[in-house]
Structure formats: C-alpha cells, structure tokens
Short mmCIF file of N, CA and C in Angstrom, two decimals:
data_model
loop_
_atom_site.label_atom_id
_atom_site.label_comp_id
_atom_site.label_asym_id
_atom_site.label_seq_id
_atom_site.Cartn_x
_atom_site.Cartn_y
_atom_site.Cartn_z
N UNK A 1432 -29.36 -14.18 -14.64
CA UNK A 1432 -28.13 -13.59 -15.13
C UNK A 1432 -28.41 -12.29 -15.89
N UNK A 1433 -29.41 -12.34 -16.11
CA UNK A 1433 -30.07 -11.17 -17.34
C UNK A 1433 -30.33 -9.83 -16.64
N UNK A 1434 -30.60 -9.99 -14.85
CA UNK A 1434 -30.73 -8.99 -13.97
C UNK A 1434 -29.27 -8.71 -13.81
N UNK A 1435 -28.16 -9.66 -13.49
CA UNK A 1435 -27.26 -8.86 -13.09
C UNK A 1435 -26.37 -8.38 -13.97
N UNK A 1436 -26.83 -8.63 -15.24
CA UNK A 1436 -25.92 -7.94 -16.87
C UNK A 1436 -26.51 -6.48 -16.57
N UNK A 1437 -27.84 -6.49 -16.43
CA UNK A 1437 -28.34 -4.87 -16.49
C UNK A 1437 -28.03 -4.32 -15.44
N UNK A 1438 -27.51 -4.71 -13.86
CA UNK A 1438 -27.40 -4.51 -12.84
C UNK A 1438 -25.95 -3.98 -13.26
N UNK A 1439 -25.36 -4.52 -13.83
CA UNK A 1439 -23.69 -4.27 -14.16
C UNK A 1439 -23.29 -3.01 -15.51
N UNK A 1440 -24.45 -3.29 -16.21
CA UNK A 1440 -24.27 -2.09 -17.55
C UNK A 1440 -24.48 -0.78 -16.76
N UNK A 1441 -25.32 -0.62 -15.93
CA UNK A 1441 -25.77 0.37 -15.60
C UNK A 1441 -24.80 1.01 -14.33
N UNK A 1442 -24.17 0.04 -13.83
CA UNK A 1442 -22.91 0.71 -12.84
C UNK A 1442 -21.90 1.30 -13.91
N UNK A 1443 -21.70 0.23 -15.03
CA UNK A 1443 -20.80 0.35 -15.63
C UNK A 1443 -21.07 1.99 -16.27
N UNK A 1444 -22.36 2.40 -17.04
CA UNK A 1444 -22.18 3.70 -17.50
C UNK A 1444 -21.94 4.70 -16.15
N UNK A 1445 -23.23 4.65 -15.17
CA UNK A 1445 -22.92 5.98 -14.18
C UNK A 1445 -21.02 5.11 -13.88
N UNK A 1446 -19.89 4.73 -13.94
CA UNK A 1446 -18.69 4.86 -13.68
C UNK A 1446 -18.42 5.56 -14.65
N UNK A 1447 -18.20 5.50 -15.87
CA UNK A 1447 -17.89 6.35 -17.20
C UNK A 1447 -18.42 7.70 -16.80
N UNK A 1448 -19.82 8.06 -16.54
CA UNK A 1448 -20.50 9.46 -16.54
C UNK A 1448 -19.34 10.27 -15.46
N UNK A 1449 -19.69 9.19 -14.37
CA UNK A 1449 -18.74 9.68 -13.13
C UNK A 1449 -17.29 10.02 -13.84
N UNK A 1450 -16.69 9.57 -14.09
CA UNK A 1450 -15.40 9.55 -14.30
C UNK A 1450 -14.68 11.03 -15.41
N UNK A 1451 -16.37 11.06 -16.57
CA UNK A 1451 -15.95 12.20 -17.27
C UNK A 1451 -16.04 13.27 -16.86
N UNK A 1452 -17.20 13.35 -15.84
CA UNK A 1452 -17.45 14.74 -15.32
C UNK A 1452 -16.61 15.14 -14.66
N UNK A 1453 -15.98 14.26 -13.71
CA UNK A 1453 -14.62 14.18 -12.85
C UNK A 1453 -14.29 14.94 -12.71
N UNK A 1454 -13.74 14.36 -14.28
CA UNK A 1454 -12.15 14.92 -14.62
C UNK A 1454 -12.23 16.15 -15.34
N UNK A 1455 -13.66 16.97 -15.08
CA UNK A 1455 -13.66 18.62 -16.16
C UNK A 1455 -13.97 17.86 -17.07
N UNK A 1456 -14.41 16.45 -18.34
CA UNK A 1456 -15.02 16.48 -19.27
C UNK A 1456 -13.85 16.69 -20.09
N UNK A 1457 -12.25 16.46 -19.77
CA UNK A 1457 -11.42 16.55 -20.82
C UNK A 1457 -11.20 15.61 -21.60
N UNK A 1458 -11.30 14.48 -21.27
CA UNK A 1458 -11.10 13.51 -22.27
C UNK A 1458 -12.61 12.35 -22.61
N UNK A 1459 -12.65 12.08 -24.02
CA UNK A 1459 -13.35 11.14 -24.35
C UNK A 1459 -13.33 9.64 -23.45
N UNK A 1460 -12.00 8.93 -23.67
CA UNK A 1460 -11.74 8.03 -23.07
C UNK A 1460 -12.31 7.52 -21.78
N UNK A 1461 -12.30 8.90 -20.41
CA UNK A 1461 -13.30 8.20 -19.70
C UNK A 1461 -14.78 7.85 -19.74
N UNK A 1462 -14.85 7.62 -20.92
CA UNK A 1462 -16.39 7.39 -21.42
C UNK A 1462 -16.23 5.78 -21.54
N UNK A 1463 -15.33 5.45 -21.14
CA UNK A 1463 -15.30 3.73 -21.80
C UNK A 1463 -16.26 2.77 -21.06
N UNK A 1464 -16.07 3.18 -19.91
CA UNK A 1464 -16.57 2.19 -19.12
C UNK A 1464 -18.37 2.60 -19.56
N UNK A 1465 -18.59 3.32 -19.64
CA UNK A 1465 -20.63 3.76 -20.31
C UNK A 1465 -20.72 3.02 -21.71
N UNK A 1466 -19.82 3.12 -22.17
CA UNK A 1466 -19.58 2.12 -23.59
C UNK A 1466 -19.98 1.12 -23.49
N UNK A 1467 -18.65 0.11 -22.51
CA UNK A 1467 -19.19 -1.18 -22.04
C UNK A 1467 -20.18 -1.59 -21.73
N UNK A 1468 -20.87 -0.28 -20.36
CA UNK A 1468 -22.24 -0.57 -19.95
C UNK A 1468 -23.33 -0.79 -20.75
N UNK A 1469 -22.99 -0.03 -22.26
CA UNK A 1469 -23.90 0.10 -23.14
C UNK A 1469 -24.38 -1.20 -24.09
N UNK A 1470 -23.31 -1.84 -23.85
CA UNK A 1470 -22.83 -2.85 -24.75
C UNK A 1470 -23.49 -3.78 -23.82
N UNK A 1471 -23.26 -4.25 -22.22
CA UNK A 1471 -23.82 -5.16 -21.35
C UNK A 1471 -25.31 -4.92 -21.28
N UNK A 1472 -26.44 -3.57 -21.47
CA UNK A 1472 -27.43 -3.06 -21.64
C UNK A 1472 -27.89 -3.49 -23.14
N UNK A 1473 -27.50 -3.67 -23.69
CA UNK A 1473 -27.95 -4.59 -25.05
C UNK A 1473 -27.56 -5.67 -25.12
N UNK A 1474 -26.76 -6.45 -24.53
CA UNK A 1474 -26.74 -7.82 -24.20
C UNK A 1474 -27.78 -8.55 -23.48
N UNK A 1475 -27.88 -7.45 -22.64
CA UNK A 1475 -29.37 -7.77 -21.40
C UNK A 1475 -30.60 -8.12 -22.47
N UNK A 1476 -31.13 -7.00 -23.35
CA UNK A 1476 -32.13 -6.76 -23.91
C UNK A 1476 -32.38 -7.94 -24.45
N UNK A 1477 -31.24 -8.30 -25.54
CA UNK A 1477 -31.23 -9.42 -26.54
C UNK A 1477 -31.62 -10.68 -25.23
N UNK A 1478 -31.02 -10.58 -24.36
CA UNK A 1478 -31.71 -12.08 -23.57
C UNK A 1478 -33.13 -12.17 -22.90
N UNK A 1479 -33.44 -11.17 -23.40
CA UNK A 1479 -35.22 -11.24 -23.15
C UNK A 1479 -35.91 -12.52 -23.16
N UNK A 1480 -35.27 -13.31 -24.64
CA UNK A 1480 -36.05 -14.26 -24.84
C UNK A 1480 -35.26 -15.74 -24.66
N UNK A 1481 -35.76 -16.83 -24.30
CA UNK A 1481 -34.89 -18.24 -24.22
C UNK A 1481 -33.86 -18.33 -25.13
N UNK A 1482 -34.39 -18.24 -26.52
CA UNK A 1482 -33.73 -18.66 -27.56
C UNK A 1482 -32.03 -18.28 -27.57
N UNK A 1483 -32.52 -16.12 -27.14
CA UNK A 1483 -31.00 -16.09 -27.63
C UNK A 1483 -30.55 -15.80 -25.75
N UNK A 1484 -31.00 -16.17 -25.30
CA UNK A 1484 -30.69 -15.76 -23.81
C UNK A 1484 -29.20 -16.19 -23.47
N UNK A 1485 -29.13 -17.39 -23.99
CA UNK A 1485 -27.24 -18.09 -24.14
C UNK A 1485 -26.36 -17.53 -24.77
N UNK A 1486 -26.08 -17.17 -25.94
CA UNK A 1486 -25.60 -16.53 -26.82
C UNK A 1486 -25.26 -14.55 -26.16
N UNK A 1487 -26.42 -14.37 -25.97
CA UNK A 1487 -26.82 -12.65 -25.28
C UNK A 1487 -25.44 -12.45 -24.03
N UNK A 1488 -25.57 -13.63 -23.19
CA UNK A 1488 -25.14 -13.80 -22.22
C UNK A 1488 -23.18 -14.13 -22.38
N UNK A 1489 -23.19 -14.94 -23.32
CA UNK A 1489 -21.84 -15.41 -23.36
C UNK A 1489 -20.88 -14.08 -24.11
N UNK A 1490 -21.82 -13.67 -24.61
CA UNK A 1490 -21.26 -12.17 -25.63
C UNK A 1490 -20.59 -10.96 -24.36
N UNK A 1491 -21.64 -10.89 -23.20
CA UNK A 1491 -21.51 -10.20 -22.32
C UNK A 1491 -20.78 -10.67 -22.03
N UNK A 1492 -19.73 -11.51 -21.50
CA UNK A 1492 -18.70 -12.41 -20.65
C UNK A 1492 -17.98 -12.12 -21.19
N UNK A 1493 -17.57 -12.01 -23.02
CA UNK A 1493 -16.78 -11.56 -23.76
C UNK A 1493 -16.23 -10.70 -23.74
N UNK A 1494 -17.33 -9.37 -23.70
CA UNK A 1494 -16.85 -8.04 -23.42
C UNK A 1494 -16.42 -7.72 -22.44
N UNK A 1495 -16.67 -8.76 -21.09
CA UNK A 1495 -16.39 -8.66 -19.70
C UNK A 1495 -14.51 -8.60 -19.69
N UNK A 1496 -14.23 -9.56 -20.43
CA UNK A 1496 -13.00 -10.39 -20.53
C UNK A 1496 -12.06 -8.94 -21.41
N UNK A 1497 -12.58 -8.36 -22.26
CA UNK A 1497 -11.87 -7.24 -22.89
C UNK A 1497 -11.86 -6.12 -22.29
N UNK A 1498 -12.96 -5.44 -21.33
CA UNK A 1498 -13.22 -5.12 -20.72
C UNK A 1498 -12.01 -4.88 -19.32
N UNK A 1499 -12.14 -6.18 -19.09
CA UNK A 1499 -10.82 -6.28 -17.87
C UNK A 1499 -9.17 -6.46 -18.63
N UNK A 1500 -9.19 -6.92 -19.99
CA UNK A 1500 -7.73 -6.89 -20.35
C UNK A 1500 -7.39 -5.26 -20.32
N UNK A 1501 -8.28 -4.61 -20.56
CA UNK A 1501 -8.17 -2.95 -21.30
C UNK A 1501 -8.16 -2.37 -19.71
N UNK A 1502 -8.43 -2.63 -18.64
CA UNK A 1502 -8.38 -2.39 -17.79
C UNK A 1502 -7.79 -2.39 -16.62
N UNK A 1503 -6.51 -3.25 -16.46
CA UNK A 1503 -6.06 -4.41 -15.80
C UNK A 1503 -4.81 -3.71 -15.14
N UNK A 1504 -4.80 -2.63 -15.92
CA UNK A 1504 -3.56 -1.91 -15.65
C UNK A 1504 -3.80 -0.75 -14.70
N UNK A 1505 -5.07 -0.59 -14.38
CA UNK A 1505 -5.60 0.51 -13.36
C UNK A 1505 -5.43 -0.58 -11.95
N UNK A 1506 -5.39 -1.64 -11.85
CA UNK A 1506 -5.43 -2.41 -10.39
C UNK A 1506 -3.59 -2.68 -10.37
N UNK A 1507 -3.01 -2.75 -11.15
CA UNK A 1507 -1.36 -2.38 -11.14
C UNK A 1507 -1.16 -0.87 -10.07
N UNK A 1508 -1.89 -0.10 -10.92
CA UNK A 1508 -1.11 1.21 -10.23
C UNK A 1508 -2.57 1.58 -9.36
N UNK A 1509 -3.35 1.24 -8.74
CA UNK A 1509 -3.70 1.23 -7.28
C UNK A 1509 -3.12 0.66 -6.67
N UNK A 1510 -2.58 -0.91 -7.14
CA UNK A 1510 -1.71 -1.43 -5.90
C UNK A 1510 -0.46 -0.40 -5.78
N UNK A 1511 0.63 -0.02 -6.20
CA UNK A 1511 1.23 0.77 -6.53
C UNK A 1511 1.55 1.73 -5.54
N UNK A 1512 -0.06 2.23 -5.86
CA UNK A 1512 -0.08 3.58 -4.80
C UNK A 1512 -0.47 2.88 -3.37
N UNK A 1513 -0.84 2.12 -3.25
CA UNK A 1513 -0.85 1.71 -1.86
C UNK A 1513 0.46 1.79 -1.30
N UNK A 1514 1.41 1.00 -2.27
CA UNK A 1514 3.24 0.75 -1.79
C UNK A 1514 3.29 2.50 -1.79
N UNK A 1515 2.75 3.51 -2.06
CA UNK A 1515 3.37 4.69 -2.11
C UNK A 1515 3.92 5.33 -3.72
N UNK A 1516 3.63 4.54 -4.31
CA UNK A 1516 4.24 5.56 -5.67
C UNK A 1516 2.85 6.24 -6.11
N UNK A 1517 2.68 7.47 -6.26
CA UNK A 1517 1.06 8.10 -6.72
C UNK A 1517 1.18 8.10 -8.36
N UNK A 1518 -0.16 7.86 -8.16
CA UNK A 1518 -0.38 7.34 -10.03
C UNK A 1518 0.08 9.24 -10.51
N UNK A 1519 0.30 8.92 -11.86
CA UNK A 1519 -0.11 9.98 -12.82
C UNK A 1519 -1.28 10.64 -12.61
N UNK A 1520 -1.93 9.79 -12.98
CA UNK A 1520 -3.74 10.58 -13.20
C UNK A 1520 -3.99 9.66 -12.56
N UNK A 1521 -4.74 9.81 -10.93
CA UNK A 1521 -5.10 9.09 -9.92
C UNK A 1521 -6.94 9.33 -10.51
N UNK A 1522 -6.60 9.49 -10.92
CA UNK A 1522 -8.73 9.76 -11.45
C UNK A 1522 -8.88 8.53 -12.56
N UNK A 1523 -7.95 8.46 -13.70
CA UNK A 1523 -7.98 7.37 -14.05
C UNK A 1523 -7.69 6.07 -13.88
N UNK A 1524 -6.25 5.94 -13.01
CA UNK A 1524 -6.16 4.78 -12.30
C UNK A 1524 -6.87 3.79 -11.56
N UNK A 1525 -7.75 5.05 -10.63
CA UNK A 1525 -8.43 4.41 -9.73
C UNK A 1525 -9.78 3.99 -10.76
N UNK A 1526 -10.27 4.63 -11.63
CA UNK A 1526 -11.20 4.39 -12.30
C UNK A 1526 -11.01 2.98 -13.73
N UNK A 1527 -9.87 3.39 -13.80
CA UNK A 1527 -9.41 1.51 -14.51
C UNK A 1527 -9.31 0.18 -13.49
N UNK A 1528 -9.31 0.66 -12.27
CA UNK A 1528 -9.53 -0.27 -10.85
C UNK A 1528 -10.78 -0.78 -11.17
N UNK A 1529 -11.33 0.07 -10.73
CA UNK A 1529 -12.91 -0.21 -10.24
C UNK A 1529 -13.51 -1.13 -11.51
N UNK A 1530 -13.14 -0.50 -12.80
CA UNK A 1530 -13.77 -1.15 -14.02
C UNK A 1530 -13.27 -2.63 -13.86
N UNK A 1531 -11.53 -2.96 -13.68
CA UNK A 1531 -11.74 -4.07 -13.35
C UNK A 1531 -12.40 -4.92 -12.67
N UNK A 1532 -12.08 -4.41 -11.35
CA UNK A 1532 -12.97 -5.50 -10.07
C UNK A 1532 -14.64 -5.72 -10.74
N UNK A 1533 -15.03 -4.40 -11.21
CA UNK A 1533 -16.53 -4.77 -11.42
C UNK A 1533 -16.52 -5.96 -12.96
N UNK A 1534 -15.24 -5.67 -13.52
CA UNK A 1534 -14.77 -6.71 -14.76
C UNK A 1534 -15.04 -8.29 -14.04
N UNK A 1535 -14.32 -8.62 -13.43
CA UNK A 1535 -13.92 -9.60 -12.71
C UNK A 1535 -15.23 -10.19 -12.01
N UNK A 1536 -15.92 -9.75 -11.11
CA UNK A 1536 -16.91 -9.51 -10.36
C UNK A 1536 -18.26 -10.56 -11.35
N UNK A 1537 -18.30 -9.71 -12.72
CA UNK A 1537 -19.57 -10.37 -13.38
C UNK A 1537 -19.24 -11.81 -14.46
N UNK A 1538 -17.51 -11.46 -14.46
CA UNK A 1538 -16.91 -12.91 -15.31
C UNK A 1538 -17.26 -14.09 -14.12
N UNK A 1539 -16.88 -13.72 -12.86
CA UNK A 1539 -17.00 -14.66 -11.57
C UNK A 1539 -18.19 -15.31 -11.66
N UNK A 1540 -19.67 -14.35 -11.65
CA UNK A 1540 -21.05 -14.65 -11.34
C UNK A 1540 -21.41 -15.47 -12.77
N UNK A 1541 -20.83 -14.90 -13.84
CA UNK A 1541 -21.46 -15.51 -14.83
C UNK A 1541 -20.69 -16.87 -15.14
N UNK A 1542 -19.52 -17.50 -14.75
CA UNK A 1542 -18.84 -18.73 -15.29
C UNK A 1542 -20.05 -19.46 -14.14
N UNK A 1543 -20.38 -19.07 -12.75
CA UNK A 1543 -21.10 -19.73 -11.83
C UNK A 1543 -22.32 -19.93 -12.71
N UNK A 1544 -23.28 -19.56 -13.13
CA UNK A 1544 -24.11 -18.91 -13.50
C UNK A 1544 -24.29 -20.36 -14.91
N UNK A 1545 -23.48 -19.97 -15.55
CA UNK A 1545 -22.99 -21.26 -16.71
C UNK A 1545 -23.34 -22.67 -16.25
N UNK A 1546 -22.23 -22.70 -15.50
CA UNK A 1546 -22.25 -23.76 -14.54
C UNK A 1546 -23.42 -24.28 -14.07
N UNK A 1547 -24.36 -23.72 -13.41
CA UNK A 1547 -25.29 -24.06 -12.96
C UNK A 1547 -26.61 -24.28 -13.81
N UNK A 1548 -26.57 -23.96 -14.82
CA UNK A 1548 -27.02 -24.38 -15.75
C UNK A 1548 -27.02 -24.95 -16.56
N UNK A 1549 -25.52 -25.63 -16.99
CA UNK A 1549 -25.79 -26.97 -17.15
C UNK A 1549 -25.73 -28.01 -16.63
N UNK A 1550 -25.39 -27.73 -15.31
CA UNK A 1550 -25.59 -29.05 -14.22
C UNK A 1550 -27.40 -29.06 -13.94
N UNK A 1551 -27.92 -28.32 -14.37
CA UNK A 1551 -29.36 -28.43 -14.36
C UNK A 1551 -30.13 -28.91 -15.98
N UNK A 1552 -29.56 -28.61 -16.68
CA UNK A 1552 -30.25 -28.89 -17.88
C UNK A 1552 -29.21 -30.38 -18.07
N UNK A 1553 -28.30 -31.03 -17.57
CA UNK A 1553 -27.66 -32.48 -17.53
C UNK A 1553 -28.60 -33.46 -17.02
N UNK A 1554 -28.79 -32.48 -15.92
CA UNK A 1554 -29.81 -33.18 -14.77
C UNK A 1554 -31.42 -33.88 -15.50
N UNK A 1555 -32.32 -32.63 -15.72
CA UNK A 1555 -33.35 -33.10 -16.97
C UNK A 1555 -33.57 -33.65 -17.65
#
C-alpha cells in the first residue's frame, strides 16, 4: 500500500504542477492537488516502518476522503459538459475531475488493502 500512496502523491503533485502552469500560473489554488500529493508523500515516508505503517496509511485515506469532498464538484460539471453545458473554467473542472477519480481510485485500493489485512492477520 506504501507503493501505491507514493505512486498516487506523485500523480497527485505533477496534476497540481500541470494544472498551474496550465492555466499561465494565475492562481494558487491549482496547486492543491501537489499539496495533497505532498501530504500522501509523507504519509508514504512515515510507513517505512511496521509500527506506524497502519496509522501512516489510514491518515492517507483521510486525506483521500477530503481530498474527494473538496473535489467532487469537478466530476458534476464534467458530467455537465458532456450533456453540453461548458464549464466556466474547463481547466479547472476537468482538473477537480481527475483529482477526484484519482480520489476515489486510492480510497477503493486502500479499503481493499485494509481488508486484506485483516483477513490475514485474523487468519494467524
């Protein structure tokens, strides 16, 4: 799980990098998603070791979960624009998309992930 937290921080910043340069570098805000990443990139670190590897991990799921509430509203107005209404700022829309699905994506792997670990440590 510890590969695909860093596997995910690190999409998560190049989306932010992507997103500021984009847009000309006008706003702070598309920096959020490199934030997050930053935040899932020190979650990773901290699970280096057994001890806090649980804890490291459930923190990341956390931020996953805020992550996609703060986000949730970019997969509204992609669907949206599919029906034909064009976003406002189609640079951010689509980029509060993506943050979700990739939101969603690592809450998915990691409840599995849970799961399977304690149907293995039950097991023992």
């Amino acid at each position: 799980m510890r590969k695909r937290t860093t596997v995910c921080g690190i999409l998560f910043v190049l989306l932010g990098l992507g997103l500021y340069f984009g847009s000309g570098r006008e706003s702070v805000t598309a920096l959020i998603p490199s934030f997050l990443g930053a935040i899932f990139l020190i979650c990773a670190a901290i699970a280096t070791t057994e001890k806090r590897r649980m804890h490291a991990m459930h923190a990341a799921v956390l931020f996953a979960l805020i992550g996609f509430a703060g986000s949730v509203g970019g997969l509204v107005g992609a669907f949206k624009a599919l029906g034909g209404t064009a976003p406002e700022n189609a640079t951010a829309t689509y980029g509060r998309a993506v943050m979700a699905l990739l939101c969603v994506i690592f809450i998915v792997a990691a409840v599995r992930s849970f799961i399977a670990a304690r149907r293995a440590r039950n097991a023992a």
